[in-house]
Short mmCIF file of C-alpha atoms and ligand atoms in Angstrom, two decimals:
data_model
loop_
_atom_site.label_atom_id
_atom_site.label_comp_id
_atom_site.label_asym_id
_atom_site.label_seq_id
_atom_site.Cartn_x
_atom_site.Cartn_y
_atom_site.Cartn_z
CA MET A 132 -6.56 -25.57 -22.51
CA LYS A 133 -4.34 -22.79 -21.15
CA PHE A 134 -5.70 -19.85 -19.15
CA LYS A 135 -4.25 -16.41 -18.58
CA SER A 136 -4.81 -13.98 -15.73
CA VAL A 137 -7.53 -11.40 -16.47
CA ARG A 138 -6.42 -8.07 -18.01
CA GLY A 139 -5.44 -5.60 -15.29
CA THR A 140 -4.70 -8.31 -12.71
CA LYS A 141 -1.41 -10.02 -11.95
CA ASP A 142 0.08 -12.88 -10.00
CA ILE A 143 2.65 -11.99 -7.40
CA CYS A 144 5.19 -14.78 -7.49
CA PRO A 145 8.48 -15.55 -5.78
CA PRO A 146 10.94 -13.88 -5.56
CA GLU A 147 8.94 -10.61 -5.85
CA ILE A 148 6.57 -11.77 -3.11
CA GLU A 149 9.47 -11.43 -0.64
CA LEU A 150 9.51 -7.73 -1.32
CA TRP A 151 5.75 -7.57 -0.72
CA GLN A 152 6.08 -9.43 2.55
CA TYR A 153 8.88 -7.12 3.64
CA LEU A 154 6.81 -4.01 2.81
CA GLU A 155 3.69 -5.35 4.49
CA LYS A 156 5.60 -6.32 7.62
CA THR A 157 7.35 -2.94 7.84
CA ALA A 158 4.08 -1.06 7.30
CA VAL A 159 2.13 -3.11 9.84
CA GLU A 160 4.83 -2.72 12.51
CA LEU A 161 4.95 1.02 11.95
CA LEU A 162 1.15 1.36 11.96
CA GLN A 163 1.03 -0.50 15.26
CA ASP A 164 3.80 1.76 16.63
CA TYR A 165 1.52 4.68 15.76
CA GLY A 166 -1.39 3.12 17.67
CA PHE A 167 -3.49 1.76 14.79
CA SER A 168 -5.35 -1.57 15.17
CA GLU A 169 -6.15 -3.81 12.25
CA ILE A 170 -9.64 -4.14 10.78
CA ARG A 171 -10.65 -6.56 8.02
CA THR A 172 -13.79 -5.79 6.09
CA PRO A 173 -15.49 -7.73 3.27
CA ILE A 174 -14.21 -7.35 -0.27
CA PHE A 175 -17.72 -6.56 -1.52
CA GLU A 176 -20.30 -4.19 -0.08
CA GLU A 177 -23.69 -2.82 -1.06
CA SER A 178 -23.14 -0.60 -4.13
CA ALA A 179 -25.01 2.27 -2.47
CA LEU A 180 -22.22 2.56 0.16
CA PHE A 181 -19.72 3.57 -2.51
CA ASN A 182 -22.15 5.70 -4.53
CA ARG A 183 -22.90 7.65 -1.40
CA SER A 184 -19.38 8.05 -0.01
CA ILE A 185 -17.12 8.31 -3.06
CA GLY A 186 -19.72 10.37 -4.93
CA GLU A 187 -22.04 9.75 -7.91
CA ASP A 188 -20.11 12.07 -10.23
CA THR A 189 -16.64 10.66 -9.66
CA ASP A 190 -14.81 8.56 -12.27
CA ILE A 191 -14.72 5.68 -9.79
CA VAL A 192 -18.51 5.49 -9.36
CA GLU A 193 -19.39 6.49 -12.91
CA LYS A 194 -17.05 4.17 -14.77
CA GLU A 195 -14.78 2.06 -12.66
CA MET A 196 -16.79 -0.06 -10.25
CA TYR A 197 -17.13 -3.81 -10.52
CA THR A 198 -20.84 -3.88 -9.77
CA PHE A 199 -22.94 -7.01 -10.04
CA THR A 200 -26.37 -8.27 -9.04
CA ASP A 201 -26.41 -11.29 -6.74
CA LYS A 202 -28.90 -14.15 -6.91
CA LYS A 203 -31.37 -12.23 -4.75
CA GLY A 204 -31.21 -9.19 -7.04
CA ARG A 205 -29.09 -7.02 -4.68
CA SER A 206 -26.60 -4.62 -6.23
CA LEU A 207 -23.13 -5.33 -4.83
CA THR A 208 -19.72 -3.86 -5.68
CA LEU A 209 -16.15 -5.08 -5.26
CA ARG A 210 -14.56 -2.42 -3.06
CA PRO A 211 -12.75 0.23 -5.13
CA GLU A 212 -11.11 1.62 -1.96
CA GLY A 213 -10.99 0.95 1.77
CA THR A 214 -12.28 4.03 3.60
CA ALA A 215 -16.02 3.57 2.96
CA GLY A 216 -16.01 -0.04 4.17
CA VAL A 217 -13.91 0.78 7.24
CA VAL A 218 -16.25 3.63 8.24
CA ARG A 219 -19.30 1.41 7.63
CA ALA A 220 -17.77 -1.35 9.76
CA ALA A 221 -16.70 1.04 12.54
CA ILE A 222 -20.29 2.35 12.80
CA GLU A 223 -21.91 -1.08 12.54
CA ASN A 224 -19.65 -2.63 15.19
CA ASN A 225 -19.94 0.33 17.58
CA LEU A 226 -16.22 1.06 17.45
CA LEU A 227 -16.80 4.80 17.46
CA VAL A 228 -17.27 6.58 20.77
CA GLN A 229 -18.09 10.28 20.79
CA GLY A 230 -15.15 12.21 22.27
CA SER A 231 -12.56 9.48 21.74
CA LEU A 232 -10.37 8.47 18.86
CA THR A 233 -10.54 5.20 16.89
CA LYS A 234 -7.44 4.35 14.85
CA LEU A 235 -7.80 1.54 12.31
CA TYR A 236 -5.58 0.15 9.58
CA TYR A 237 -6.31 -2.30 6.78
CA GLN A 238 -4.67 -3.99 3.85
CA GLY A 239 -5.89 -5.95 0.88
CA PRO A 240 -7.02 -5.87 -2.73
CA MET A 241 -9.15 -3.09 -4.24
CA PHE A 242 -10.86 -3.18 -7.65
CA ARG A 243 -11.26 -0.45 -10.25
CA TYR A 244 -12.13 -0.89 -13.91
CA GLU A 245 -9.46 1.54 -15.12
CA ARG A 246 -7.47 1.36 -18.34
CA PRO A 247 -4.52 -0.86 -17.34
CA GLN A 248 -1.03 0.58 -17.78
CA ALA A 249 2.25 0.63 -15.87
CA GLY A 250 1.35 1.17 -12.20
CA ARG A 251 -2.38 1.02 -12.85
CA TYR A 252 -4.24 -2.24 -12.34
CA ARG A 253 -7.83 -3.40 -12.08
CA GLN A 254 -7.02 -5.35 -8.95
CA PHE A 255 -4.42 -3.60 -6.81
CA TYR A 256 -3.40 -3.71 -3.17
CA GLN A 257 -3.64 -0.90 -0.67
CA ILE A 258 -2.39 -0.50 2.88
CA GLY A 259 -4.34 2.28 4.56
CA ALA A 260 -5.27 3.78 7.90
CA GLU A 261 -8.05 5.95 9.30
CA SER A 262 -8.03 8.11 12.47
CA ILE A 263 -11.70 8.68 13.31
CA GLY A 264 -12.92 11.11 15.97
CA SER A 265 -10.54 14.07 16.03
CA ASP A 266 -10.55 17.42 14.28
CA SER A 267 -7.06 18.27 15.54
CA TYR A 268 -4.82 19.15 12.61
CA TRP A 269 -2.08 17.26 14.45
CA ARG A 270 -3.84 14.08 13.32
CA ASP A 271 -3.39 15.16 9.68
CA ILE A 272 0.28 15.75 10.47
CA GLU A 273 0.53 12.36 12.16
CA ILE A 274 -0.81 10.61 9.04
CA ILE A 275 1.57 12.47 6.70
CA ALA A 276 4.47 11.86 9.13
CA TRP A 277 3.64 8.13 9.12
CA CYS A 278 3.90 8.04 5.31
CA VAL A 279 7.19 9.92 5.28
CA GLU A 280 8.63 7.67 8.00
CA PHE A 281 7.47 4.54 6.15
CA PHE A 282 9.06 5.56 2.86
CA SER A 283 12.27 6.45 4.63
CA ARG A 284 12.29 3.15 6.57
CA ILE A 285 12.07 1.11 3.38
CA GLY A 286 14.71 3.32 1.79
CA LEU A 287 12.58 4.89 -0.96
CA ASP A 288 14.18 8.01 -2.44
CA GLY A 289 12.75 10.83 -4.55
CA ILE A 290 9.46 11.11 -2.65
CA LYS A 291 7.52 14.38 -2.64
CA VAL A 292 4.48 15.35 -0.55
CA TYR A 293 1.86 17.53 -2.29
CA ILE A 294 -0.88 19.17 -0.24
CA ASN A 295 -3.91 21.35 -0.80
CA SER A 296 -7.08 22.36 1.02
CA VAL A 297 -10.42 21.59 -0.62
CA GLY A 298 -12.32 23.65 1.97
CA CYS A 299 -15.44 22.67 3.86
CA THR A 300 -19.24 22.85 3.49
CA GLU A 301 -19.01 26.52 4.54
CA CYS A 302 -16.66 27.76 1.84
CA ARG A 303 -16.96 25.24 -0.96
CA PRO A 304 -20.34 26.49 -2.27
CA SER A 305 -18.97 29.97 -3.05
CA TYR A 306 -15.92 28.44 -4.77
CA ARG A 307 -18.26 26.14 -6.67
CA THR A 308 -20.11 29.16 -8.07
CA VAL A 309 -16.86 30.84 -9.18
CA LEU A 310 -15.64 27.61 -10.71
CA GLN A 311 -18.91 26.98 -12.53
CA LYS A 312 -18.79 30.43 -14.06
CA PHE A 313 -15.19 29.93 -15.22
CA LEU A 314 -15.95 26.49 -16.66
CA GLN A 315 -19.02 27.75 -18.48
CA GLU A 316 -16.87 30.41 -20.15
CA ASN A 317 -14.41 27.69 -21.23
CA SER A 318 -16.91 24.91 -21.86
CA SER A 319 -16.01 24.48 -25.54
CA GLN A 320 -12.61 23.07 -24.46
CA LEU A 321 -14.08 20.57 -22.00
CA CYS A 322 -14.75 16.88 -22.71
CA VAL A 323 -18.34 15.59 -22.81
CA ASP A 324 -18.10 14.20 -19.27
CA CYS A 325 -16.80 17.51 -17.90
CA GLN A 326 -19.58 19.47 -19.60
CA ARG A 327 -21.95 17.43 -17.43
CA ARG A 328 -19.69 17.55 -14.34
CA MET A 329 -19.44 21.33 -14.71
CA VAL A 330 -23.12 21.55 -13.83
CA ARG A 331 -23.46 18.75 -11.27
CA ASN A 332 -20.07 18.69 -9.53
CA PRO A 333 -17.60 21.20 -11.04
CA LEU A 334 -14.73 20.27 -8.67
CA ARG A 335 -14.49 16.92 -10.48
CA VAL A 336 -13.29 18.73 -13.62
CA LEU A 337 -10.01 19.39 -11.77
CA ASP A 338 -9.47 15.67 -11.63
CA CYS A 339 -10.21 14.92 -15.30
CA LYS A 340 -7.47 13.07 -17.17
CA VAL A 341 -8.41 14.36 -20.69
CA GLU A 342 -5.65 16.61 -22.06
CA THR A 343 -7.88 19.54 -23.17
CA CYS A 344 -9.55 19.60 -19.74
CA ARG A 345 -6.17 19.52 -18.03
CA GLN A 346 -5.18 22.60 -19.98
CA VAL A 347 -8.30 24.46 -18.86
CA VAL A 348 -7.53 23.40 -15.28
CA THR A 349 -4.15 25.17 -15.32
CA ARG A 350 -6.03 28.49 -15.62
CA ILE A 351 -8.73 27.74 -13.07
CA PRO A 352 -9.24 30.06 -10.04
CA ALA A 353 -7.56 28.44 -7.01
CA MET A 354 -9.62 27.11 -4.09
CA GLN A 355 -7.08 28.62 -1.68
CA ASP A 356 -8.34 32.11 -2.53
CA TYR A 357 -11.88 31.17 -1.47
CA LEU A 358 -11.28 29.31 1.80
CA CYS A 359 -13.29 30.46 4.84
CA PRO A 360 -11.26 31.85 7.79
CA SER A 361 -11.41 28.55 9.66
CA CYS A 362 -10.16 26.46 6.68
CA LEU A 363 -7.52 29.08 5.93
CA ASP A 364 -6.31 28.88 9.52
CA ASN A 365 -6.29 25.07 9.40
CA PHE A 366 -4.32 25.04 6.12
CA GLN A 367 -1.81 27.53 7.51
CA ASN A 368 -1.36 25.55 10.73
CA ILE A 369 -0.70 22.39 8.77
CA ARG A 370 1.85 24.08 6.51
CA GLN A 371 3.64 25.68 9.46
CA THR A 372 3.70 22.46 11.47
CA LEU A 373 5.01 20.42 8.54
CA GLN A 374 7.77 23.00 8.20
CA LYS A 375 8.61 22.84 11.90
CA GLU A 376 8.63 19.06 11.78
CA ASN A 377 11.02 19.18 8.81
CA ILE A 378 8.59 17.43 6.51
CA ALA A 379 9.14 18.88 3.06
CA PHE A 380 5.98 19.53 1.01
CA ILE A 381 4.73 21.36 -2.05
CA VAL A 382 1.39 23.16 -2.21
CA ASP A 383 -0.47 22.03 -5.32
CA LYS A 384 -3.44 24.33 -5.74
CA PHE A 385 -5.11 21.98 -8.23
CA LEU A 386 -4.98 18.90 -6.06
CA VAL A 387 -8.58 17.80 -5.42
CA ARG A 388 -8.45 13.95 -5.35
CA GLY A 389 -10.82 11.63 -7.17
CA LEU A 390 -13.18 11.01 -4.26
CA ASP A 391 -15.92 13.35 -3.08
CA TYR A 392 -15.73 12.76 0.67
CA TYR A 393 -12.76 15.00 1.38
CA THR A 394 -12.88 18.21 3.40
CA ARG A 395 -10.02 20.58 4.21
CA VAL A 396 -6.49 19.25 3.71
CA VAL A 397 -5.80 16.53 1.15
CA PHE A 398 -2.41 15.16 0.14
CA GLU A 399 -0.66 12.97 -2.39
CA ILE A 400 2.80 11.47 -2.17
CA LYS A 401 4.55 11.04 -5.50
CA SER A 402 7.69 9.29 -6.60
CA ASP A 403 9.94 10.69 -9.31
CA SER A 404 10.84 7.11 -10.34
CA LEU A 405 7.38 6.38 -11.73
CA GLY A 406 5.79 7.51 -14.99
CA ALA A 407 2.29 8.95 -15.32
CA GLN A 408 0.91 6.91 -12.39
CA ASP A 409 3.27 8.48 -9.89
CA ALA A 410 1.16 8.68 -6.70
CA VAL A 411 2.41 6.07 -4.22
CA ALA A 412 0.09 7.18 -1.41
CA ALA A 413 -2.74 9.64 -0.90
CA GLY A 414 -5.34 10.72 1.60
CA GLY A 415 -6.83 13.56 3.54
CA ARG A 416 -9.48 14.68 5.98
CA TYR A 417 -13.12 13.68 5.62
CA ASP A 418 -15.09 15.33 8.41
CA LYS A 419 -18.59 14.63 7.09
CA LEU A 420 -18.42 11.02 5.94
CA VAL A 421 -19.11 9.24 9.24
CA LYS A 422 -22.37 11.15 9.72
CA GLU A 423 -23.21 10.74 6.03
CA LEU A 424 -22.99 6.96 6.44
CA GLY A 425 -25.33 6.95 9.43
CA GLY A 426 -22.80 7.33 12.26
CA PRO A 427 -22.26 10.04 14.83
CA GLU A 428 -20.85 13.40 13.76
CA MET A 429 -17.14 12.58 13.83
CA PRO A 430 -14.28 14.19 11.94
CA ALA A 431 -11.67 11.87 10.46
CA VAL A 432 -8.48 11.70 8.43
CA GLY A 433 -6.72 8.85 6.65
CA PHE A 434 -4.55 7.64 3.80
CA ALA A 435 -3.85 4.63 1.60
CA LEU A 436 -0.71 3.58 -0.23
CA GLY A 437 -0.57 1.56 -3.43
CA VAL A 438 1.57 -1.52 -2.82
CA GLU A 439 2.28 -2.34 -6.51
CA ARG A 440 3.61 1.18 -7.06
CA VAL A 441 5.83 1.11 -3.99
CA VAL A 442 7.18 -2.29 -5.07
CA GLU A 443 7.83 -0.89 -8.56
CA VAL A 444 9.85 2.05 -7.21
CA LEU A 445 11.84 -0.18 -4.86
CA LYS A 446 12.67 -2.56 -7.70
CA LYS A 447 13.86 0.33 -9.85
CA GLN A 448 15.84 2.06 -7.13
CA LYS A 449 17.33 -0.92 -5.37
CA ASP A 450 18.46 -2.98 -8.35
CA GLY A 451 15.77 -5.63 -7.97
CA GLY A 452 14.98 -4.55 -4.46
CA LEU A 453 15.12 -7.98 -2.94
CA PRO A 454 16.57 -8.46 0.50
CA GLU A 455 20.16 -9.74 0.22
CA ALA A 456 20.36 -12.75 2.49
CA TRP A 457 17.57 -15.21 2.36
CA GLY A 458 18.19 -18.64 3.86
CA ASP A 459 20.20 -19.50 6.97
CA VAL A 460 21.24 -23.07 6.29
CA TYR A 461 21.22 -25.36 3.27
CA PHE A 462 21.69 -29.11 3.73
CA ALA A 463 23.50 -30.87 0.90
CA LEU A 464 22.76 -34.53 1.50
CA LEU A 465 24.28 -37.48 -0.32
CA GLY A 466 22.37 -40.75 -0.02
CA GLN A 467 19.47 -42.12 1.93
CA PRO A 468 21.30 -42.50 5.31
CA ALA A 469 22.28 -38.81 5.17
CA ARG A 470 18.67 -37.77 4.57
CA GLN A 471 17.58 -40.08 7.39
CA GLU A 472 20.12 -38.51 9.76
CA ALA A 473 19.52 -34.90 8.72
CA PHE A 474 15.73 -34.73 8.51
CA ASN A 475 15.29 -34.57 12.26
CA LEU A 476 18.02 -31.95 12.66
CA ILE A 477 16.34 -29.85 9.97
CA ARG A 478 12.99 -29.98 11.79
CA ASP A 479 14.71 -28.97 15.01
CA LEU A 480 16.44 -25.98 13.35
CA ARG A 481 13.21 -24.87 11.64
CA GLN A 482 11.36 -25.13 14.95
CA SER A 483 13.88 -22.77 16.51
CA GLY A 484 13.19 -20.16 13.83
CA LEU A 485 16.02 -20.73 11.35
CA LYS A 486 15.32 -20.69 7.61
CA VAL A 487 16.44 -24.08 6.42
CA GLU A 488 16.25 -25.82 3.06
CA ALA A 489 17.61 -29.20 2.07
CA CYS A 490 18.14 -31.23 -1.04
CA LEU A 491 16.01 -34.33 -0.51
CA GLU A 492 16.46 -35.58 -4.06
CA ASN A 493 19.26 -37.62 -5.64
CA LYS A 494 21.60 -34.94 -7.01
CA SER A 495 25.37 -34.58 -7.30
CA LEU A 496 27.23 -32.53 -4.66
CA ARG A 497 28.02 -29.99 -7.36
CA SER A 498 24.39 -29.30 -8.23
CA GLN A 499 23.45 -29.25 -4.54
CA MET A 500 26.09 -26.55 -3.94
CA ARG A 501 24.56 -24.58 -6.80
CA LEU A 502 21.16 -24.84 -5.11
CA ALA A 503 22.71 -23.63 -1.84
CA ASP A 504 24.00 -20.57 -3.72
CA GLN A 505 20.57 -19.90 -5.22
CA TYR A 506 19.03 -20.20 -1.77
CA LYS A 507 21.53 -17.56 -0.59
CA ALA A 508 22.31 -19.71 2.44
CA LYS A 509 24.69 -18.35 5.05
CA PHE A 510 25.89 -21.89 5.84
CA THR A 511 25.79 -25.15 3.96
CA VAL A 512 25.92 -28.45 5.82
CA ILE A 513 27.31 -31.33 3.78
CA ILE A 514 26.58 -34.87 4.89
CA GLY A 515 27.63 -37.88 2.80
CA GLU A 516 28.25 -41.56 3.51
CA GLU A 517 31.73 -40.91 4.90
CA GLU A 518 30.42 -38.26 7.32
CA ILE A 519 27.66 -40.57 8.53
CA GLU A 520 30.24 -43.25 9.30
CA LYS A 521 32.34 -40.77 11.31
CA GLY A 522 29.28 -39.17 12.97
CA MET A 523 30.39 -35.82 11.54
CA ALA A 524 29.12 -33.13 9.14
CA ILE A 525 30.95 -30.50 7.10
CA VAL A 526 29.80 -26.93 7.73
CA ARG A 527 30.72 -24.38 5.05
CA ASP A 528 30.48 -20.64 5.68
CA MET A 529 29.15 -19.48 2.32
CA LEU A 530 30.63 -16.02 2.66
CA THR A 531 34.20 -16.82 3.75
CA LYS A 532 34.16 -20.27 2.04
CA GLU A 533 35.74 -21.74 5.22
CA GLN A 534 34.84 -25.34 6.01
CA LYS A 535 34.89 -27.17 9.34
CA GLU A 536 34.11 -30.68 10.45
CA ILE A 537 31.58 -30.75 13.28
CA LYS A 538 30.18 -33.62 15.31
CA LEU A 539 26.61 -34.38 14.22
CA ASN A 540 25.55 -34.16 17.86
CA ASP A 541 26.88 -30.60 18.14
CA LEU A 542 25.47 -29.43 14.81
CA THR A 543 22.13 -27.88 15.83
CA SER A 544 23.50 -25.97 18.83
CA LEU A 545 26.40 -24.65 16.74
CA LEU A 546 24.13 -23.48 13.89
CA LYS A 547 21.73 -21.81 16.32
CA GLU A 548 24.71 -19.97 17.85
CA LEU A 549 26.12 -18.92 14.48
CA LYS A 550 22.71 -17.55 13.49
CA LEU A 551 22.65 -15.37 16.59
CA LYS A 552 25.99 -13.71 15.75
P1 HAM B 251 -6.71 6.86 -3.88
O1 HAM B 251 -5.88 8.04 -4.22
O2 HAM B 251 -7.83 6.56 -4.80
O3 HAM B 251 -7.26 7.08 -2.40
O4 HAM B 251 -5.78 5.59 -3.78
C1 HAM B 251 -4.66 5.56 -2.93
C2 HAM B 251 -3.46 4.95 -3.62
O5 HAM B 251 -3.81 3.66 -4.17
C3 HAM B 251 -2.97 5.74 -4.82
O6 HAM B 251 -2.11 6.80 -4.44
C4 HAM B 251 -2.21 4.68 -5.59
O7 HAM B 251 -0.91 4.49 -5.05
C5 HAM B 251 -3.03 3.42 -5.34
N1 HAM B 251 -3.92 3.16 -6.49
C6 HAM B 251 -5.11 3.74 -6.77
N2 HAM B 251 -5.63 3.23 -7.90
C7 HAM B 251 -4.76 2.30 -8.36
C8 HAM B 251 -4.73 1.41 -9.49
N3 HAM B 251 -5.72 1.35 -10.37
N4 HAM B 251 -3.65 0.60 -9.64
C9 HAM B 251 -2.64 0.63 -8.73
N5 HAM B 251 -2.62 1.43 -7.65
C10 HAM B 251 -3.66 2.26 -7.46
C11 HAM B 251 -8.04 6.19 -1.75
O8 HAM B 251 -8.28 5.08 -2.14
C12 HAM B 251 -8.54 6.71 -0.40
N6 HAM B 251 -9.41 5.69 0.19
C13 HAM B 251 -7.38 7.05 0.53
C14 HAM B 251 -7.85 7.54 1.86
C15 HAM B 251 -7.94 6.84 3.00
N7 HAM B 251 -8.29 8.77 2.10
C16 HAM B 251 -8.66 8.84 3.39
N8 HAM B 251 -8.46 7.68 3.92
#
């Protein structure tokens, strides 16, 4: 019997995995450069954690969570995002100290029961970071600057940063009233879900994906016009600082995000190489969540990027996107004595950090040279019976096609030197 991967999930196989590893390595190095430390939290949590933080009336909680009851009757959920778990863990492990900043990053799979399509999966990977404990708008800037730097480091073009302010607990209630009134007047054009959202959580209508609702949204009064003086000031500071820092951005007055925990400035980073699912990263400030989840009153800001989407853009833009050179040395070996002689050299080279592959099977020289090409080796070492007798090996530079005879005893030191050049 043959099995297939479950709808909305996918295997990440070679050679694409190399691109993943490259992205993950670049992101982790850059996060560490920015002072973030890694945290790993469980893949499932109590369902109530997500209901509480993401919000009961969001699409994620209403329709998209993988929730199950365990053998003891507890309701558990596969994490649909990383922030709630990270905040829970930071509180539980006493990582948060009033008056100081805790900077954490994470990576791993998230789960949402969404309708699968290009760039949208039911299991997808995020790399994200949270700065907990500062209300300085410079921390918002730092997070956005990290994203911009990351996308530029990996050479992603056509990236745009969209920002908006969703206000705070001071100003949102008055906007909510205005919004409710407007939605009531236009309720005949809203979907069934939005008719309910309009009453319970009208801001969620801005995030609805149904076409008729989206049309209503284009006419909606903008949150910007209802911000309190403090949120207005914060939004202005962020816009001015982004400008001064030469970080291009677009104000999108309808940007609200699909999670309820946000306060003040939220952002999304989109790529013009993707279709409908064009957000490669997103985040914002969430000043109330830590307290809400039982921690001290601590403002925070964070983001997460979608690895599949970034990989997709890189593949499109970079003609496959895979790093050019892969292996350092390929050993083409003819006969048992050659394998006997070379195996120890290969272990030595691998120990010193070189990427080495060898043909340990009985194959013709011709097919071994083809394998060396596939491996994208910089050098191929050829050892046959004749070479063994002479105590020599042939070293071929795969780029210039030059060949040299080298003493077997000198081989490892020479290859290590060539690698350094
Ligand atoms: P989010 O916008 O829900 O935010 O997800 C962040 C990113 O994850 C998206 O921009 C997208 O690239 C990727 N993503 C989301 N859903 C899918 C999916 N079904 N398939 C593939 N990729 C997807 C959050 O998750 C927040 N926790 C971000 C955050 C951190 N805010 C503050 N701190």
